[in-house]
Amino acid sequence: MDPRIVTNSLIYFDVTLTLVIPCSTSDADYFFSWFVPFLDKNHDEFKCLIVLNGSPLRSAPLKSSFERVRIISISQSLHPGEARNIALNHIQDGHIAFIDSRTVVDADWLVYARDFCRRYPKSSRLGSIFFVPSRPWHIPLISSTYSFNQIQCLPGSIIHRQAFSTAGFFLPNVLAGEDLVWIWHASAHKLLLETGMSSPLKYSLDPDKSIVFYLRKWFRNYSCTSALPFVSDVQSTFYIFFLCVSLALLSCFWNYLFAGWDQSSPFYIPFISRTVVIVSISIYLFLRCLYLPIKKGTRLKMLARYFHLIVFFSILLDLTKLAAFLPSIFRRARGFMK
């Protein structure tokens, strides 16, 4: 037993469906605000194991009558993978549904989860979420980042306990990316069914966080995942960055190298530097700020209203992402030069 766990005894679950919810105490108020009402209506439908980590709460958030819910309280903050692994050590069999503290579960998802457990008693499947704005400026943020469409991810996944014997547990000592690593291993072992999109969970963005919070989160997440061998963003970011720099340098020296500054030369291109900059910016605005938001489910009315903020957020987030990837870009550049 982990010495940091302050529960009185080791709890083993042997049921059809167990919800596993890592929750830091900083998110506890929001989590219990949606979880307790959900539990009041559905507490006989599943068992739940909550790994509450961080500074102790002043009062018990759940009624003592909720016998099917257990809380493992740990006084220090845990990484997501570490918290999930602690929960896995307390579950022997059956299906496990991973939920995050801000991914709200509703009755439709619970019906889907119960049906999946009955139809596929030994199988696993990825979950999905969709993001919900809680402030007006969250609309351009979601358009620039997550998506208004339903996307597959670990939260909402229903995974049989035996799958962890094959794919292993989560990486315990990383701030982000542990879910991507596990999904990659599970997919390599063909443990995940591909039967269309699952019933989604709802993720509501925190109304009290500023754009600085999301920039820091983006930098942390991409810094952690940039070293993963299957994250193609490292390669694509490097190639795009290299292409833009190459085109900019070429435009500055084109007329000197190919026309000798002779305006009568067929290779002389007037205003080439300015033209390259304008074309590059136009392509970026079209692809990044028009095409991708529409592809991510942003309505045209929203796009027209928040276009200036979509441009602003896109530039900030792309610069943050590039900064997070710079170490990997430099490592790959050195590898190409050898």
Coordinates of C-alpha atoms in Angstrom, one line a residue:
M1 CA 0.0 0.0 0.0
D2 CA 1.3 3.5 -0.9
P3 CA 2.2 5.1 2.5
R4 CA 0.8 8.4 1.3
I5 CA -2.8 7.0 1.1
V6 CA -4.7 8.0 4.2
T7 CA -7.7 5.7 3.8
N8 CA -8.3 3.1 6.5
S9 CA -8.0 0.0 4.4
L10 CA -7.2 -1.2 0.9
I11 CA -10.3 -1.3 -1.3
Y12 CA -10.7 -3.8 -4.1
F13 CA -13.4 -3.5 -6.6
D14 CA -14.7 -6.5 -8.6
V15 CA -17.6 -5.1 -10.6
T16 CA -18.7 -4.5 -14.2
L17 CA -17.9 -0.8 -14.3
T18 CA -15.7 1.4 -12.1
L19 CA -15.2 5.1 -12.7
V20 CA -11.7 6.3 -12.0
I21 CA -11.4 10.0 -11.4
P22 CA -8.1 11.7 -10.5
C23 CA -8.8 15.0 -9.0
S24 CA -6.5 17.7 -7.5
T25 CA -7.9 19.5 -4.6
S26 CA -7.7 22.8 -6.6
D27 CA -10.4 21.4 -8.9
A28 CA -12.4 19.7 -6.2
D29 CA -15.1 22.4 -5.9
Y30 CA -15.9 22.3 -9.6
F31 CA -15.7 18.5 -9.7
F32 CA -18.1 17.8 -6.8
S33 CA -20.5 20.5 -8.0
W34 CA -21.4 18.3 -11.0
F35 CA -20.5 14.9 -9.6
V36 CA -22.7 15.0 -6.4
P37 CA -25.9 15.7 -8.3
F38 CA -25.0 13.1 -10.9
L39 CA -24.3 10.6 -8.1
D40 CA -27.6 11.3 -6.4
K41 CA -29.5 10.2 -9.6
N42 CA -27.2 7.3 -10.6
H43 CA -25.3 6.0 -7.6
D44 CA -26.6 2.4 -8.0
E45 CA -25.3 2.2 -11.6
F46 CA -21.6 2.0 -11.1
K47 CA -18.7 2.1 -8.6
C48 CA -16.3 5.0 -8.4
L49 CA -12.8 5.4 -7.2
I50 CA -11.6 9.1 -6.7
V51 CA -7.9 9.8 -6.2
L52 CA -8.1 13.2 -4.5
N53 CA -4.6 14.6 -4.3
G54 CA -3.2 17.9 -2.9
S55 CA -3.8 19.8 0.2
P56 CA -6.5 18.2 2.4
L57 CA -10.1 19.5 2.1
R58 CA -11.8 21.1 5.1
S59 CA -15.0 19.0 4.9
A60 CA -16.1 15.7 3.4
P61 CA -17.5 16.4 -0.1
L62 CA -19.7 13.2 -0.2
K63 CA -22.4 11.7 2.0
S64 CA -21.4 8.7 4.0
S65 CA -24.3 6.8 2.4
F66 CA -22.5 6.6 -0.9
E67 CA -21.1 3.2 -0.2
R68 CA -20.2 2.5 -3.9
V69 CA -17.9 5.5 -4.0
R70 CA -14.4 5.5 -2.4
I71 CA -11.9 8.4 -2.1
I72 CA -8.2 7.8 -1.8
S73 CA -6.8 11.0 -0.3
I74 CA -3.1 11.8 -0.8
S75 CA -1.6 14.9 0.7
Q76 CA 0.7 15.7 -2.1
S77 CA 0.0 16.6 -5.7
L78 CA 0.3 13.8 -8.2
H79 CA 0.8 13.6 -12.0
P80 CA -2.2 12.3 -13.9
G81 CA -0.6 8.9 -14.7
E82 CA 0.5 8.4 -11.2
A83 CA -3.0 9.0 -9.8
R84 CA -4.5 6.6 -12.4
N85 CA -2.0 3.9 -11.5
I86 CA -2.8 4.2 -7.8
A87 CA -6.5 3.6 -8.7
L88 CA -5.6 0.7 -11.0
N89 CA -3.9 -1.1 -8.1
H90 CA -7.2 -1.2 -6.3
I91 CA -9.2 -2.7 -9.1
Q92 CA -9.0 -6.4 -9.9
D93 CA -11.4 -7.0 -12.8
G94 CA -14.2 -5.5 -14.9
H95 CA -14.3 -2.4 -17.0
I96 CA -12.7 0.9 -16.0
A97 CA -14.0 4.3 -17.3
F98 CA -11.5 7.1 -17.0
I99 CA -13.0 10.5 -16.2
D100 CA -11.3 13.8 -15.5
S101 CA -12.4 16.3 -12.9
R102 CA -13.7 18.7 -15.5
T103 CA -15.2 16.2 -18.0
V104 CA -18.8 16.2 -17.0
V105 CA -20.7 12.8 -17.2
D106 CA -24.3 12.7 -18.1
A107 CA -27.0 10.0 -18.2
D108 CA -26.6 9.4 -21.9
W109 CA -22.9 8.5 -21.4
L110 CA -23.8 6.2 -18.6
V111 CA -26.4 4.4 -20.8
Y112 CA -23.7 4.0 -23.5
A113 CA -21.1 2.7 -20.9
R114 CA -23.5 0.1 -19.5
D115 CA -24.5 -1.0 -22.9
F116 CA -20.8 -1.3 -24.0
C117 CA -19.9 -3.4 -20.9
R118 CA -22.8 -5.8 -21.7
R119 CA -22.0 -6.1 -25.4
Y120 CA -18.2 -6.3 -25.1
P121 CA -17.5 -8.0 -21.8
K122 CA -13.7 -8.2 -22.4
S123 CA -13.1 -5.4 -24.9
S124 CA -12.0 -1.7 -24.6
R125 CA -12.8 1.5 -26.5
L126 CA -11.6 5.1 -26.5
G127 CA -13.8 7.8 -25.2
S128 CA -14.6 11.2 -26.6
I129 CA -15.3 14.7 -25.4
F130 CA -16.5 18.1 -26.7
F131 CA -15.5 21.4 -25.3
V132 CA -18.0 24.0 -24.0
P133 CA -17.1 27.7 -23.6
S134 CA -18.0 29.4 -20.3
R135 CA -16.8 32.8 -21.4
P136 CA -17.3 34.6 -24.7
W137 CA -13.6 34.6 -25.4
H138 CA -13.5 30.9 -25.0
I139 CA -15.2 30.6 -28.4
P140 CA -12.2 31.9 -30.4
L141 CA -9.9 29.9 -28.1
I142 CA -11.7 26.6 -28.9
S143 CA -11.8 27.5 -32.5
S144 CA -8.0 28.0 -32.5
T145 CA -7.2 24.9 -30.4
Y146 CA -9.4 22.1 -29.2
S147 CA -12.4 22.0 -31.6
F148 CA -16.2 22.2 -31.3
N149 CA -16.4 18.8 -32.8
Q150 CA -16.4 15.6 -30.8
I151 CA -12.8 14.3 -30.5
Q152 CA -11.4 11.0 -29.2
C153 CA -9.3 10.9 -26.1
L154 CA -8.7 9.0 -22.8
P155 CA -11.5 10.7 -20.7
G156 CA -14.7 8.7 -21.3
S157 CA -12.7 5.6 -22.4
I158 CA -14.0 2.2 -21.2
I159 CA -11.0 -0.1 -20.8
H160 CA -11.1 -3.7 -19.5
R161 CA -8.7 -4.2 -16.5
Q162 CA -6.9 -7.0 -18.5
A163 CA -5.8 -4.5 -21.1
F164 CA -3.3 -3.1 -18.6
S165 CA -1.6 -6.4 -18.3
T166 CA -0.8 -6.2 -22.0
A167 CA -0.2 -2.5 -22.6
G168 CA 1.1 -1.7 -19.1
F169 CA 0.2 1.2 -16.8
F170 CA 0.5 4.9 -17.4
L171 CA 3.8 6.8 -17.2
P172 CA 3.8 8.1 -13.6
N173 CA 6.4 10.9 -13.8
V174 CA 5.3 13.1 -16.7
L175 CA 3.1 16.2 -16.6
A176 CA 1.4 15.5 -19.9
G177 CA 1.3 12.9 -22.7
E178 CA 1.0 9.8 -20.5
D179 CA -2.4 9.2 -22.0
L180 CA -1.0 9.4 -25.6
V181 CA 1.7 6.9 -24.7
W182 CA -0.7 4.4 -23.3
I183 CA -3.1 4.8 -26.2
W184 CA -0.2 4.2 -28.6
H185 CA 0.8 1.0 -26.8
A186 CA -2.8 -0.2 -26.6
S187 CA -3.3 0.5 -30.3
A188 CA -0.1 -1.3 -31.2
H189 CA -1.5 -4.4 -29.3
K190 CA -4.9 -4.0 -31.1
L191 CA -6.7 -3.6 -27.7
L192 CA -9.1 -0.8 -28.7
L193 CA -12.2 -1.5 -30.7
E194 CA -12.9 0.9 -33.6
T195 CA -16.7 1.0 -33.8
G196 CA -17.4 4.7 -34.5
M197 CA -17.4 7.6 -32.1
S198 CA -18.5 7.0 -28.5
S199 CA -21.0 9.0 -26.5
P200 CA -19.1 12.2 -25.5
L201 CA -18.3 13.8 -22.2
K202 CA -18.6 17.5 -21.8
Y203 CA -15.5 19.6 -20.9
S204 CA -16.3 23.1 -19.6
L205 CA -13.5 25.6 -19.8
D206 CA -12.6 27.2 -16.5
P207 CA -14.2 30.7 -16.4
D208 CA -11.6 31.9 -13.9
K209 CA -8.5 31.2 -16.0
S210 CA -7.0 33.7 -18.3
I211 CA -5.3 33.2 -21.7
V212 CA -2.0 33.1 -19.9
F213 CA -3.1 29.9 -18.2
Y214 CA -3.8 28.2 -21.5
L215 CA -0.5 29.4 -23.0
R216 CA 1.4 27.9 -20.1
K217 CA -0.6 24.7 -20.4
W218 CA 0.1 24.6 -24.1
F219 CA 3.8 25.1 -23.5
R220 CA 3.9 22.4 -20.8
N221 CA 1.9 19.9 -22.8
Y222 CA 3.9 20.3 -26.0
S223 CA 7.2 20.3 -24.1
C224 CA 6.3 17.0 -22.6
T225 CA 5.1 15.4 -25.8
S226 CA 7.7 16.7 -28.2
A227 CA 10.0 13.9 -27.3
L228 CA 7.5 11.2 -28.0
P229 CA 8.5 9.1 -31.0
F230 CA 5.0 8.9 -32.5
V231 CA 4.1 12.6 -32.2
S232 CA 4.4 13.8 -35.8
D233 CA 4.0 17.5 -34.8
V234 CA 7.7 17.7 -34.1
Q235 CA 8.5 16.8 -37.7
S236 CA 5.8 18.9 -39.3
T237 CA 6.7 21.9 -37.1
F238 CA 10.3 21.6 -38.1
Y239 CA 9.6 21.3 -41.8
I240 CA 7.2 24.2 -41.8
F241 CA 9.6 26.4 -39.8
F242 CA 12.5 25.4 -42.1
L243 CA 10.4 26.1 -45.2
C244 CA 9.3 29.6 -44.0
V245 CA 12.9 30.6 -43.0
S246 CA 14.3 29.3 -46.3
L247 CA 11.7 31.2 -48.4
A248 CA 12.3 34.4 -46.5
L249 CA 16.0 34.2 -47.0
L250 CA 15.7 33.3 -50.6
S251 CA 13.4 36.2 -51.3
C252 CA 15.9 38.6 -49.7
F253 CA 18.7 37.4 -52.0
W254 CA 16.8 36.3 -55.1
N255 CA 17.4 39.4 -57.2
Y256 CA 21.1 39.5 -56.2
L257 CA 21.7 35.9 -56.9
F258 CA 19.7 35.3 -60.1
A259 CA 19.4 38.8 -61.7
G260 CA 22.4 40.7 -60.4
W261 CA 20.0 43.5 -59.5
D262 CA 19.4 44.0 -63.3
Q263 CA 15.8 45.0 -63.6
S264 CA 15.8 44.0 -67.3
S265 CA 16.7 40.4 -66.4
P266 CA 13.9 37.9 -66.9
F267 CA 14.7 36.6 -63.4
Y268 CA 14.3 39.9 -61.7
I269 CA 11.2 40.0 -59.5
P270 CA 10.1 43.4 -58.3
F271 CA 9.1 43.6 -54.6
I272 CA 9.9 39.9 -54.1
S273 CA 10.5 40.2 -50.3
R274 CA 7.2 42.1 -49.8
T275 CA 5.4 39.7 -52.0
V276 CA 6.7 36.6 -50.2
V277 CA 5.7 38.1 -46.8
I278 CA 2.2 39.0 -48.0
V279 CA 1.6 35.6 -49.7
S280 CA 2.9 33.8 -46.6
I281 CA 0.7 35.8 -44.2
S282 CA -2.3 35.2 -46.5
I283 CA -1.7 31.5 -46.6
Y284 CA -1.4 31.4 -42.8
L285 CA -4.5 33.4 -42.2
F286 CA -6.5 31.2 -44.7
L287 CA -5.3 27.9 -43.4
R288 CA -4.9 28.6 -39.7
C289 CA -7.6 31.1 -39.1
L290 CA -10.3 30.2 -41.6
Y291 CA -10.0 26.6 -42.9
L292 CA -9.0 24.9 -39.6
P293 CA -11.6 26.7 -37.4
I294 CA -14.3 25.7 -39.9
K295 CA -13.0 22.1 -40.0
K296 CA -13.1 22.1 -36.2
G297 CA -16.8 23.0 -36.2
T298 CA -16.8 26.8 -35.8
R299 CA -19.9 28.3 -37.3
L300 CA -19.5 31.0 -39.9
K301 CA -21.3 33.5 -37.7
M302 CA -18.9 32.9 -34.9
L303 CA -16.0 33.0 -37.2
A304 CA -17.0 36.4 -38.6
R305 CA -17.6 37.8 -35.1
Y306 CA -14.4 36.5 -33.4
F307 CA -12.0 36.4 -36.4
H308 CA -9.7 39.0 -34.9
L309 CA -9.4 37.0 -31.7
I310 CA -8.9 33.8 -33.6
V311 CA -6.0 35.4 -35.4
F312 CA -4.6 36.7 -32.2
F313 CA -4.9 33.4 -30.3
S314 CA -3.6 31.4 -33.2
I315 CA -0.4 33.4 -33.4
L316 CA 0.1 33.3 -29.7
L317 CA -0.5 29.5 -29.5
D318 CA 1.6 28.7 -32.6
L319 CA 4.5 30.8 -31.2
T320 CA 4.1 29.0 -27.8
K321 CA 4.0 25.6 -29.6
L322 CA 7.1 26.4 -31.6
A323 CA 9.0 27.5 -28.5
A324 CA 8.0 24.2 -26.8
F325 CA 9.3 22.3 -29.8
L326 CA 12.5 24.2 -30.3
P327 CA 14.7 21.7 -28.3
S328 CA 13.4 18.8 -30.4
I329 CA 13.8 20.9 -33.6
F330 CA 17.4 21.6 -32.8
R331 CA 18.1 17.9 -31.9
R332 CA 16.6 16.8 -35.3
A333 CA 18.5 19.5 -37.1
R334 CA 21.8 18.3 -35.6
G335 CA 20.8 14.7 -36.5
F336 CA 20.3 15.8 -40.2
M337 CA 23.6 17.5 -40.3
K338 CA 25.5 14.4 -39.1

